[in-house]
Coordinates of C-alpha atoms in Angstrom, one line a residue:
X1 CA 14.0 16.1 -11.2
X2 CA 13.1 15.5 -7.2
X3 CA 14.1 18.9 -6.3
X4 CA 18.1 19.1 -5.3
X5 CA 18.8 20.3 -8.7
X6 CA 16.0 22.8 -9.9
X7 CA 17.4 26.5 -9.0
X8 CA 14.6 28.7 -8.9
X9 CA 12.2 27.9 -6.6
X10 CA 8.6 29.9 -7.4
X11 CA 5.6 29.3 -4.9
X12 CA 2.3 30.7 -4.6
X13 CA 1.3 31.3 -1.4
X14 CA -2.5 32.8 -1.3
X15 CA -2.8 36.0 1.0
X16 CA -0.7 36.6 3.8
X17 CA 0.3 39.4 5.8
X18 CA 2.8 42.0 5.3
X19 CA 4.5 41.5 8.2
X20 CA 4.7 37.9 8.0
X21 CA 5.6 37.7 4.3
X22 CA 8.5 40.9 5.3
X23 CA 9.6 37.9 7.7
X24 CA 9.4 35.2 5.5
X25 CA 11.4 37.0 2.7
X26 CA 14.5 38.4 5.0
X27 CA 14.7 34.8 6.2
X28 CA 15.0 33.2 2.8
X29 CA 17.7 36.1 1.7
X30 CA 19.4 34.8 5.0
X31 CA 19.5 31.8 3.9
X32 CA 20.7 32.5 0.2
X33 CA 22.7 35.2 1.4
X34 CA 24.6 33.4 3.4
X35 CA 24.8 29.6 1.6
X36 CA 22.5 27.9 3.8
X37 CA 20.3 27.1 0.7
X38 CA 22.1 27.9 -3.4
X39 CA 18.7 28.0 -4.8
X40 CA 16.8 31.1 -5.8
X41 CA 13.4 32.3 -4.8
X42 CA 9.9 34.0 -6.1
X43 CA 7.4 34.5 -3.7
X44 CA 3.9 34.9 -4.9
X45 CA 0.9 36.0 -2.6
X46 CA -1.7 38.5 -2.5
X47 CA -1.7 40.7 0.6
X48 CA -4.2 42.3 2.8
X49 CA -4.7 46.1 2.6
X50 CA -1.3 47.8 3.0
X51 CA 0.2 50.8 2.1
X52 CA 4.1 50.8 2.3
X53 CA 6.5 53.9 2.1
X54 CA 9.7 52.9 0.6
X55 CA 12.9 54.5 1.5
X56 CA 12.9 57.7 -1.0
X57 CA 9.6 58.4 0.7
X58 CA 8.6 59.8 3.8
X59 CA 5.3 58.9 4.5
X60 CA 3.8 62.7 3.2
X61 CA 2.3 60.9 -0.2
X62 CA -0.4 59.4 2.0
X63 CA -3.1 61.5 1.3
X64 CA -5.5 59.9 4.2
X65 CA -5.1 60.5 8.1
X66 CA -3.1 57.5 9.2
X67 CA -5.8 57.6 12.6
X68 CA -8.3 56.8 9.8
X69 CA -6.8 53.9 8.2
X70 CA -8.2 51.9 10.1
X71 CA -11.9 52.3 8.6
X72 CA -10.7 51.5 5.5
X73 CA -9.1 48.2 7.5
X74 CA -5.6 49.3 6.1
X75 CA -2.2 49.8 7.6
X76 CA 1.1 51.6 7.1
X77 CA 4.4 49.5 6.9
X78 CA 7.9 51.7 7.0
X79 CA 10.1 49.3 5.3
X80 CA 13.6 49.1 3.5
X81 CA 12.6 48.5 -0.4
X82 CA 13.5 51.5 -3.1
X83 CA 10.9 53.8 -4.1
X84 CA 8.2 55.7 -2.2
X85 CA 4.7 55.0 -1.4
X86 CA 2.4 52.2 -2.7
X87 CA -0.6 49.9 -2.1
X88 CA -1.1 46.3 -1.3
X89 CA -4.2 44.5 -1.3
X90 CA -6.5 41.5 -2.0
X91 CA -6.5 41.4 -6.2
X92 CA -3.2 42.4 -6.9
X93 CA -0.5 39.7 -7.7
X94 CA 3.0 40.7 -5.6
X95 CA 5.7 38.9 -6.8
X96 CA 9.1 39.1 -4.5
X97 CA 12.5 37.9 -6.2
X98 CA 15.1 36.7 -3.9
X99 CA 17.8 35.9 -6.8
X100 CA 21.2 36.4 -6.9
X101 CA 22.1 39.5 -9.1
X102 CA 24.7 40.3 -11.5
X103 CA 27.6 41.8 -10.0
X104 CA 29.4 44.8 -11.9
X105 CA 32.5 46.9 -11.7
X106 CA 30.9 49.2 -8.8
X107 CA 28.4 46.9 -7.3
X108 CA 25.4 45.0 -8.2
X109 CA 23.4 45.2 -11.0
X110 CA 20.4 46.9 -9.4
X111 CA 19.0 48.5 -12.3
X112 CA 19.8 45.5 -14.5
X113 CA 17.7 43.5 -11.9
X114 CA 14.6 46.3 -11.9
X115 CA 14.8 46.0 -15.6
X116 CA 14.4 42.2 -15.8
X117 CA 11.1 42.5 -13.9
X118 CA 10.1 44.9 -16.1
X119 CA 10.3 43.2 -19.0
X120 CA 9.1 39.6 -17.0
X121 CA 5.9 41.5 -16.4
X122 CA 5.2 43.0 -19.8
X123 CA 5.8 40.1 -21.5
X124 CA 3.3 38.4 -19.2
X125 CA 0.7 40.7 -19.7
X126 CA 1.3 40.0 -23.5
X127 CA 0.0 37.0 -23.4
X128 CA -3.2 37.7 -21.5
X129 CA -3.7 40.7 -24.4
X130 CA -2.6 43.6 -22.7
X131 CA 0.1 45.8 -24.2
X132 CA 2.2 47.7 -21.6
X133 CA 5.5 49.4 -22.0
X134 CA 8.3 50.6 -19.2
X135 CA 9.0 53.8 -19.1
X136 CA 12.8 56.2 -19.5
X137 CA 13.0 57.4 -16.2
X138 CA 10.2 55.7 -14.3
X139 CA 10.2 52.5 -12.5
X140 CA 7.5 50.3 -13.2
X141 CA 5.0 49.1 -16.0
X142 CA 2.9 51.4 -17.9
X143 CA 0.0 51.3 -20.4
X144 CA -2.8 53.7 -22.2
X145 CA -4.7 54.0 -19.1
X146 CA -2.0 54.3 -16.8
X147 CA 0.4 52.2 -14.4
X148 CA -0.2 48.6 -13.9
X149 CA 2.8 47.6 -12.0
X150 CA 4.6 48.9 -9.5
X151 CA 8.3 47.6 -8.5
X152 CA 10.4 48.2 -5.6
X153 CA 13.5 46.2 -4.4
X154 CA 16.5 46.0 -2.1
X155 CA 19.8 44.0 -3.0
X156 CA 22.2 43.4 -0.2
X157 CA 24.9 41.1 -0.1
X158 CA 24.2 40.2 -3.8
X159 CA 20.7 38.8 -3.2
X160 CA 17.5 41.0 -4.0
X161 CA 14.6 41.2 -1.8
X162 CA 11.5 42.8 -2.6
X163 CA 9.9 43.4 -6.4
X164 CA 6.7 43.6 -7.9
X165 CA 2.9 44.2 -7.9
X166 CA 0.9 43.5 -10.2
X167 CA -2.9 45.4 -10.8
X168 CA -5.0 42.2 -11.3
X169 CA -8.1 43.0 -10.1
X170 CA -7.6 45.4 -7.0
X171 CA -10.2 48.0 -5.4
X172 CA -8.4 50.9 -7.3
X173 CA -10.2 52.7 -4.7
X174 CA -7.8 52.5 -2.5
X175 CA -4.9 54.1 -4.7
X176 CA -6.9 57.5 -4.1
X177 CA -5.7 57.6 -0.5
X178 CA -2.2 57.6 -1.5
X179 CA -0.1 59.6 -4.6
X180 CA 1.6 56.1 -6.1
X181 CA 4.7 56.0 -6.2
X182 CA 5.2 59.4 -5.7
X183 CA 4.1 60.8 -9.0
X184 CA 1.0 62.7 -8.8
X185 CA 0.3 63.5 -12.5
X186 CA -0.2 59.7 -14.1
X187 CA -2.9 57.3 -12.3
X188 CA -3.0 53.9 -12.0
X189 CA -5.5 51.0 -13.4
X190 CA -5.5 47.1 -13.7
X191 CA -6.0 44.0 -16.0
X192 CA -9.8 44.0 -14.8
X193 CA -9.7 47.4 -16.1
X194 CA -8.0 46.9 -19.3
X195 CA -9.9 43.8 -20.3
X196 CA -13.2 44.5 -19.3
X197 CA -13.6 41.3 -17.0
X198 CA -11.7 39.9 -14.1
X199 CA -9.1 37.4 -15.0
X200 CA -8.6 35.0 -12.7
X201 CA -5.5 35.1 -10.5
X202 CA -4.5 31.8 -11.2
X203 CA -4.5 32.7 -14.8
X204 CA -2.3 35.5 -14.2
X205 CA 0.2 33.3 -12.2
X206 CA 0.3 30.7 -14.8
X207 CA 1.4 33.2 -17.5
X208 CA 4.0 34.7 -15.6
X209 CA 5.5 31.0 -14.5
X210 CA 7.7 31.2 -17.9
X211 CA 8.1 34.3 -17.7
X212 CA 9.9 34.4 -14.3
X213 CA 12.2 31.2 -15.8
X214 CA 13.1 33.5 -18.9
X215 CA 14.2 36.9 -15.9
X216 CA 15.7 34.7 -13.5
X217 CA 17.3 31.7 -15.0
X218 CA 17.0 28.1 -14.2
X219 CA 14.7 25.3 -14.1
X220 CA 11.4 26.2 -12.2
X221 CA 10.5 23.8 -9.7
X222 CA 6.6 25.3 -8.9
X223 CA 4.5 24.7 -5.8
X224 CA 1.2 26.5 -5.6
X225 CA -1.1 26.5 -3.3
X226 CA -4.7 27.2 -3.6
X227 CA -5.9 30.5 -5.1
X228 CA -9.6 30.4 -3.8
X229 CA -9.5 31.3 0.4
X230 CA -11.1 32.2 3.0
X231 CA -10.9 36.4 3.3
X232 CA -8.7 36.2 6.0
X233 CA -9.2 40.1 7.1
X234 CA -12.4 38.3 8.9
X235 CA -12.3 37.1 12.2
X236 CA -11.6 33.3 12.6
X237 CA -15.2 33.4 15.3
X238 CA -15.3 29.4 16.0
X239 CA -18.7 30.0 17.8
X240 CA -20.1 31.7 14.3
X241 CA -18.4 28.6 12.5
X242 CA -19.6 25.6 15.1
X243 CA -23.2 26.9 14.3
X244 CA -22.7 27.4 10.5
X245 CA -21.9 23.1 11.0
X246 CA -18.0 24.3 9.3
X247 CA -16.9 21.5 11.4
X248 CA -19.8 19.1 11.3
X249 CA -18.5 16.7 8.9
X250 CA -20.3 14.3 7.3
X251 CA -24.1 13.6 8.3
X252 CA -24.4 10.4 10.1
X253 CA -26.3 9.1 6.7
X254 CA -23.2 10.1 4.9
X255 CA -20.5 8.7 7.2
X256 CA -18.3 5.9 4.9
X257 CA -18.5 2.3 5.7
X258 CA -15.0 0.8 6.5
X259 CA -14.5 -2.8 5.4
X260 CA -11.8 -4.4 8.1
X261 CA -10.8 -0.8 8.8
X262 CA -10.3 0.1 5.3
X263 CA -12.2 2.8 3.3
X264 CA -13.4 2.4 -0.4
X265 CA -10.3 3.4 -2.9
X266 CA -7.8 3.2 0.4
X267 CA -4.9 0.6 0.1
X268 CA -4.3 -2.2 2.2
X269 CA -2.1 -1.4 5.3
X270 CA 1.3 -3.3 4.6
X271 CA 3.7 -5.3 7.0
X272 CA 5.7 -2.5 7.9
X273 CA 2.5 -0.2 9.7
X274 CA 1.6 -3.3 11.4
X275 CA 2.1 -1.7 15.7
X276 CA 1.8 -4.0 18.8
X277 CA -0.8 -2.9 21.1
X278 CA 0.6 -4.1 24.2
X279 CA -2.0 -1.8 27.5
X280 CA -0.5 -4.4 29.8
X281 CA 3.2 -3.3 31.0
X282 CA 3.9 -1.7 34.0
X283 CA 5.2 1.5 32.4
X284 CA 2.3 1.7 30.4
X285 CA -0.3 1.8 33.4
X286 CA 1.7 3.5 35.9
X287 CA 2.1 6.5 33.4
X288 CA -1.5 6.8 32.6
X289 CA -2.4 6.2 36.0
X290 CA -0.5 9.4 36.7
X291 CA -1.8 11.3 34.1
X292 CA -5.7 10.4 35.2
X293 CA -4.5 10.9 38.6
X294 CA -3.7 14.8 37.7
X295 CA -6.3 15.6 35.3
X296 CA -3.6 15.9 32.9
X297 CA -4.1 15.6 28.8
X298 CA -1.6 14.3 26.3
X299 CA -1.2 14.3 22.6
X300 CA -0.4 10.7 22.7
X301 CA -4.0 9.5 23.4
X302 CA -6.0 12.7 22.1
X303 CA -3.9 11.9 18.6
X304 CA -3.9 7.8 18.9
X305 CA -0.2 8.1 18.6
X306 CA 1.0 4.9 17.2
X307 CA 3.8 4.6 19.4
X308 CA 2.2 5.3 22.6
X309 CA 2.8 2.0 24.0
X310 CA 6.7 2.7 22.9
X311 CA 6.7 5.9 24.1
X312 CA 4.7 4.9 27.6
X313 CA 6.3 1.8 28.8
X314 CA 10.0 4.0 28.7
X315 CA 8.0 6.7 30.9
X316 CA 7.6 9.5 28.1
X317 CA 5.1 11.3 26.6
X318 CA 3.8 14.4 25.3
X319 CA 1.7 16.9 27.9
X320 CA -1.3 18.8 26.2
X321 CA -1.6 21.8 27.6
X322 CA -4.9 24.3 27.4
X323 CA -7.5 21.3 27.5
X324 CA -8.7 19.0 24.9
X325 CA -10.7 20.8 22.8
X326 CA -9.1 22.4 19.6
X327 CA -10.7 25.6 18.1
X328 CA -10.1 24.1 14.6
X329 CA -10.7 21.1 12.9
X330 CA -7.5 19.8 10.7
X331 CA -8.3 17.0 8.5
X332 CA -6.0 14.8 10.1
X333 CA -6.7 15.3 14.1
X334 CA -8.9 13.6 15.5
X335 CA -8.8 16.4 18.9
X336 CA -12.4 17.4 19.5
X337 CA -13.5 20.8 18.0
X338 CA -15.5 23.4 19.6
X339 CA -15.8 26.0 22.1
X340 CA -13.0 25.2 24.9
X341 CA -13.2 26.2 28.8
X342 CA -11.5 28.4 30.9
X343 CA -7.9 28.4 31.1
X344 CA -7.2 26.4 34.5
X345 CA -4.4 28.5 36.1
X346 CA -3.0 25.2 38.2
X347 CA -2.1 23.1 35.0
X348 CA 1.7 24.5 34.9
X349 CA 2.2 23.1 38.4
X350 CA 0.4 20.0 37.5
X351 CA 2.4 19.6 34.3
X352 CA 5.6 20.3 36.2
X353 CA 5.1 17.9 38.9
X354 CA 4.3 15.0 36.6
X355 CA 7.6 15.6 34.2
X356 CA 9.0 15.6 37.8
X357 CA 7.5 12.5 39.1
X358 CA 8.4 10.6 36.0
X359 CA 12.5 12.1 36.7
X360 CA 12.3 13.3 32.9
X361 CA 15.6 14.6 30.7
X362 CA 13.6 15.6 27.9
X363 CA 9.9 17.1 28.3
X364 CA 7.4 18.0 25.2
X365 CA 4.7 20.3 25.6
X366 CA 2.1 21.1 23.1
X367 CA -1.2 22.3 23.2
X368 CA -4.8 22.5 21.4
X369 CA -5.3 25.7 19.3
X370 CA -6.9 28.0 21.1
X371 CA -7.5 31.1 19.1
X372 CA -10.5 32.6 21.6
X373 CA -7.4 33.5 24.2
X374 CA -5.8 36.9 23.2
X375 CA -2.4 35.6 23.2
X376 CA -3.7 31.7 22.0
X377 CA -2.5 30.4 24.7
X378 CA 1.8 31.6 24.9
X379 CA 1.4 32.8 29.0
X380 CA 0.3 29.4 29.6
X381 CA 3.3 27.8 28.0
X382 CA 5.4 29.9 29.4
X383 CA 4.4 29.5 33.0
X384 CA 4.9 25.6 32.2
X385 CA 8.1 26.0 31.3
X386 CA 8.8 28.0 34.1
X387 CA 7.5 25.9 36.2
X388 CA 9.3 22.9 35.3
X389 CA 12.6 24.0 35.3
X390 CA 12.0 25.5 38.9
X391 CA 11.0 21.6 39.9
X392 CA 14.0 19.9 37.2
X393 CA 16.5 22.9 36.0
X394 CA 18.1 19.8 34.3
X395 CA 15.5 19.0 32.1
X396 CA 15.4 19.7 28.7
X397 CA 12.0 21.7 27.2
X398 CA 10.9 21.2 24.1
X399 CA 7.3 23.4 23.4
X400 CA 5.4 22.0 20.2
X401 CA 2.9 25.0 19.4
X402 CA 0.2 26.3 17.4
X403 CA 0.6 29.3 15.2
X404 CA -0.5 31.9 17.3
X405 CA -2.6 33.4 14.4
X406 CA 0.7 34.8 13.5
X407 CA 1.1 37.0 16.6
X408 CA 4.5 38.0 17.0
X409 CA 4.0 38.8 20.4
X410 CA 2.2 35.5 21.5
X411 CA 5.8 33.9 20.0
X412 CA 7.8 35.9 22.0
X413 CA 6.3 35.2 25.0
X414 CA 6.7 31.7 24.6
X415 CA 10.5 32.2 23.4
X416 CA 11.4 34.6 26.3
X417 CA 11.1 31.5 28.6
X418 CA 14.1 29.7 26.6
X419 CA 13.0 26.5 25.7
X420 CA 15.4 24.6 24.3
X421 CA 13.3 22.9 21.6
X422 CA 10.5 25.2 19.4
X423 CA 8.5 23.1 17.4
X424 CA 6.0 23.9 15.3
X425 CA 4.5 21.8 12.5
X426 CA 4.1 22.5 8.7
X427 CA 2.1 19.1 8.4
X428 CA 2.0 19.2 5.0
X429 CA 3.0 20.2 1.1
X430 CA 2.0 24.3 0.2
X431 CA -0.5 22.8 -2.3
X432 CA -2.5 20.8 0.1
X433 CA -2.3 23.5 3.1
X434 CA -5.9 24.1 2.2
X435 CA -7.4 21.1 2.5
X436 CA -5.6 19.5 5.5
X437 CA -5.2 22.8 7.9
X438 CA -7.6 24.8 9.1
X439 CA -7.1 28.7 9.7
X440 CA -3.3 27.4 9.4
X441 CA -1.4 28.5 5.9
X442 CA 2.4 27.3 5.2
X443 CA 3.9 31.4 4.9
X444 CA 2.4 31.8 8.1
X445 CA 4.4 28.8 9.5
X446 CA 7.2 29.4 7.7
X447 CA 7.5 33.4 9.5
X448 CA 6.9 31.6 12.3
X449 CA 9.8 28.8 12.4
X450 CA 12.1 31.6 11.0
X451 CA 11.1 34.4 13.7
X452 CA 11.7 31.7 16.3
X453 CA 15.1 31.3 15.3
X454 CA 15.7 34.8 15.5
X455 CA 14.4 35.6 18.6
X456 CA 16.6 32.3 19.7
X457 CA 19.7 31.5 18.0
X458 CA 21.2 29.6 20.4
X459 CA 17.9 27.2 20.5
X460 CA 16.5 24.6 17.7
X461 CA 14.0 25.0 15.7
X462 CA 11.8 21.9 14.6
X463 CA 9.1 21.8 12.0
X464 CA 6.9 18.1 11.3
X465 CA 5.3 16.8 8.2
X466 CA 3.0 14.3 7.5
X467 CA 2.9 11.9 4.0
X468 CA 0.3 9.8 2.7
X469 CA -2.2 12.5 2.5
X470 CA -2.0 12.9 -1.5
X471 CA 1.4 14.8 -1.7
X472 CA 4.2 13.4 -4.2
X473 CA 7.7 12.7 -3.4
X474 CA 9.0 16.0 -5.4
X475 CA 6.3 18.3 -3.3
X476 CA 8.3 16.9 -0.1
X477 CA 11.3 17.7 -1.4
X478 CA 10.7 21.4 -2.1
X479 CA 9.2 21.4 1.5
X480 CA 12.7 20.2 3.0
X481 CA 14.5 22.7 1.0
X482 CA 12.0 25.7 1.8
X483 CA 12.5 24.7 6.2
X484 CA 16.0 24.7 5.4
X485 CA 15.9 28.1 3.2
X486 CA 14.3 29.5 6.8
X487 CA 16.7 28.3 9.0
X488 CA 15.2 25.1 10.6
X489 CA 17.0 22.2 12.3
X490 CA 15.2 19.6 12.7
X491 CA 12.8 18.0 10.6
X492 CA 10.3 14.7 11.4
X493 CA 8.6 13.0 8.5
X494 CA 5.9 10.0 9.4
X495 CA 3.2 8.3 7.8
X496 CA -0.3 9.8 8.0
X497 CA -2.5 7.2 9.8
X498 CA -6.9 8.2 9.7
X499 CA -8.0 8.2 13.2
X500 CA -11.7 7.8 12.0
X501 CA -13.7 7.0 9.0
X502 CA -14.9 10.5 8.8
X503 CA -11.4 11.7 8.6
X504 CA -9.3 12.2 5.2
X505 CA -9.0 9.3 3.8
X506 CA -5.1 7.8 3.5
X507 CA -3.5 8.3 -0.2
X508 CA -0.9 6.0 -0.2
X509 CA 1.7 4.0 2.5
X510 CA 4.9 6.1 2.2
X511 CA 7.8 2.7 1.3
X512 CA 9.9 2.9 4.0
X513 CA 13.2 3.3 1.1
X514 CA 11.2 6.5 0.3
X515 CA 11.1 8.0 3.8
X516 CA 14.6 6.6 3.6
X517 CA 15.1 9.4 0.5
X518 CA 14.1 12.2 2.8
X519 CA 16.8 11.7 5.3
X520 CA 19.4 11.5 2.9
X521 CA 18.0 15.0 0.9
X522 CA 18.1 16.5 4.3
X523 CA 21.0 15.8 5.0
X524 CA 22.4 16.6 1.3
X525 CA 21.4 20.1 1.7
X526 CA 22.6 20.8 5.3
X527 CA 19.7 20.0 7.5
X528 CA 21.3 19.0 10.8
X529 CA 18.5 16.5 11.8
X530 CA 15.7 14.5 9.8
X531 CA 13.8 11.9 11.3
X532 CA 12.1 10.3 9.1
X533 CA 9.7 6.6 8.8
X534 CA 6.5 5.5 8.9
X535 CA 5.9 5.9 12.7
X536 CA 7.6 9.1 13.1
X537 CA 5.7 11.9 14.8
X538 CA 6.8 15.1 16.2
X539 CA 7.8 13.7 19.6
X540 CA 9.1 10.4 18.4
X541 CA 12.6 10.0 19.7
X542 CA 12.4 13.7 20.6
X543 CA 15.7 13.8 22.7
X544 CA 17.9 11.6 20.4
X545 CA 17.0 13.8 17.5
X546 CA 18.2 17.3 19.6
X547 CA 21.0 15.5 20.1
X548 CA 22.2 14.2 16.9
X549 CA 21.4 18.4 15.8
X550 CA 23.2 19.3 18.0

């Protein structure tokens, strides 16, 4: 099966925030709520250290000062699951269900729903040896040495959000801040516990995989990504990681030898990825004689765009905002990595006066990451957008940008300034997130694209990927259906090109019939726009894909 077919979709998404993984659930009940996608969801992640009060609790079970949360580097989420209060943290599987659920002669079948979980998790922890039991009159999972998992859920409009947590390996530590759950007389404990030994997460997902088919019904389609990460409750400090050599590469020694551009075990570059390099035409020079001329960057050359001389001769291209140097170091960019300058505070009127020059309908603007700037960088988008449309009110914005560390703020700076394109790129499949991004994960982008479109409803939302990087056909698939389970409109799909021999080498060369494949599942489950072939990137065509979204 490539993915239009399989009805519960189950992905592992490492650790991510509550917030953002609050975010990223309510926008997949959106879209299965309302029909914008008919498949089911689970939701797999760890989370940082989080306590959340359900709402039969009132925030009195926390047995710590909430002023001193903070040393323990915990916080307190409100939010709208049953239950009261309960931990979160790095070593404990969560598990949220967004299913459709039974409906009965007075409503849905809430308790029917808690039950299945139940007995999903018991049976999963029967097969890593553990006996546990659920209890009359309790909600959750119990065993000899006390509660293993806790459950907590909302169902609205037929479709359940929240769930489950599982005690895999937790600080258990942290439950003595809080009385779990509510119930002061039975404590709490874990698999690490119960076996002696700390199983490995991955182990624990792995059991539960045919467990969740047996709860939920369906055919599984399963996307994890890696279980290993960076502790992300650590700074992201690109000075400490420049002189650690994070982003050093290869050693000059080491550096691969490419024979007529080609890397050992890399195919042959077929007809169809064959570009003219034509630096002679008028439109070509004037426009990069305008961009010297105001000390003004673009993606097109920082990225070796493919279709710069395209894009140049008809007088477009993409502004780079915030410099050229990128505080991260993706496998697939060749932007320099390091330490950037100071913000200059005259790039929006330089930006604005060269999409005016050039008598633009449609301008892009992106930017380098630049995670050392409180708000990475949103003011400065802003004020270019601002800035243009006082020059051109007739122009069309379209802002492709980083992820802001998931800063909900940063966003909304940028989206209070009404573009009326926000892109932001997923790049690649969940499972090779990892690799290909740094400091970037695919929940993360996901909140992102979805909080975008609620901030902006009247506005597109536009998300990118890239193929050839080791992904199959069926991994793309689920990606397509996952931007569409979020609410996004537009999706470009293009061919992953290696700027350098030190960067990740290229898999395969995506078949033009398969890129082909994409549009049509796009369009088969109700995305408005995919643009899709091997020399698509994000910009590519820009203003004939908001149209035909539109």
């Amino acid at each position: 099966m490539t993915g239009l077919d399989q009805r519960l979709r189950i992905r592992w998404l490492g650790r991510v925030a509550y917030g953002e993984a609050l975010d990223l659930q309510r926008a997949v009940w959106e879209g299965r709520s309302t029909g914008r996608v008919d498949d089911d969801y689970l939701l797999l992640l760890e989370h940082p250290h989080t306590y959340t009060v359900g709402r039969n609790g009132d925030g009195s079970n926390l047995r710590t000062d909430r002023s001193l949360l903070e040393t323990i580097d915990a916080r307190l989420v409100f939010t709208d699951r049953g239950g009261d209060i309960t931990y979160h943290g790095p070593g404990q599987l969560v598990g949220y269900p967004i299913v459709e659920v039974p409906t009965l002669a007075r409503g849905w079948d809430a308790v029917g729903h808690i039950r299945r979980i139940e007995a999903m998790v018991i049976a999963t922890l029967a097969d890593l040896g553990v006996r546990a039991w659920a209890e009359d009159g309790l909600t959750g999972v119990w065993t000899d040495r006390g509660k293993i998992a806790a459950i907590g859920v909302r169902i609205a409009s037929g479709v359940s959000m929240h769930g489950f947590a599982i005690n895999v390996a937790p600080d258990l530590t942290y439950f003595d801040h809080i009385v779990p759950c509510g119930i002061a007389d039975r404590p709490v404990t874990s698999l690490a516990e119960l076996l002696g030994a700390q199983p490995p997460m991955e182990a624990v997902v792995e059991a539960l995989l045919p467990q969740a088919a047996v709860a939920f019904g369906g055919v599984p389609e399963v996307q994890l990504g890696a279980f290993a990460r960076r502790d992300r409750s650590q700074p992201y400090d690109i000075d400490a990681m420049v002189a650690a050599g994070v982003f050093s590469g290869r050693r000059e020694d080491e550096t691969p030898i490419a024979i007529r551009g080609v890397l050992p075990g890399e195919p042959e570059k077929p007809e169809w990825m064959r570009v003219r390099a034509d630096l002679s035409t008028e439109g070509f020079r004037d426009l990069k004689k305008l961009m010297r001329g105001m000390e003004l960057n673009t993606v097109c050359e920082e990225a070796q765009c493919p279709n710069i001389y395209e894009c140049w001769e008809a007088g477009t291209s993409t502004l780079m905002l915030l410099g050229d140097t990128c505080t991260r170091a993706c496998a697939f960019c060749d932007v320099t990595t390091g330490r950037p300058g100071a913000v200059d505070e005259d790039e929006p009127r330089r930006a604005a006066a060269a999409v005016e020059h050039m008598g633009l309908r449609h301008a892009v603007l992106t930017s380098v990451n630049r995670d050392d700037l409180p708000d990475g960088g949103a003011g400065v988008f802003a004020d270019t957008v601002a800035a243009i449309r006082e020059r051109l009110p007739e122009c069309e914005l379209e802002v492709l940008i980083p992820d802001f560390k998931g800063d909900r703020d940063a966003l909304e700076t940028v989206m209070n300034a009404k573009p009326a394109v926000l892109n932001h790129n997923t790049e690649t499949v969940l499972r090779l997130q990892r690799d290909i991004r740094t400091a970037a994960n695919y929940a993360r982008s996901l909140a992102l694209l979805a909080r975008a479109k609620w901030m902006n409803p009247a506005g597109v939302v536009k998300s990118g990927l890239i193929v050839g990087m080791g992904e199959t056909e069926a991994e793309v698939l689920g990606a397509l259906v996952d931007l569409r389970a979020v609410g996004v409109d537009i999706v470009t799909i293009g061919q992953y090109l290696r700027p350098t021999v030190r960067h990740r080498p290229i898999d395969r060369y995506v078949h033009p019939d398969e890129f082909n494949r994409y549009a049509e599942m796009g369009a088969r489950i109700g995305l408005p726009h995919v643009e899709a072939g091997p020399l698509v990137r994000s910009s590519y065509h820009a203003r004939d894909s908001l149209q035909a979204a539109r």
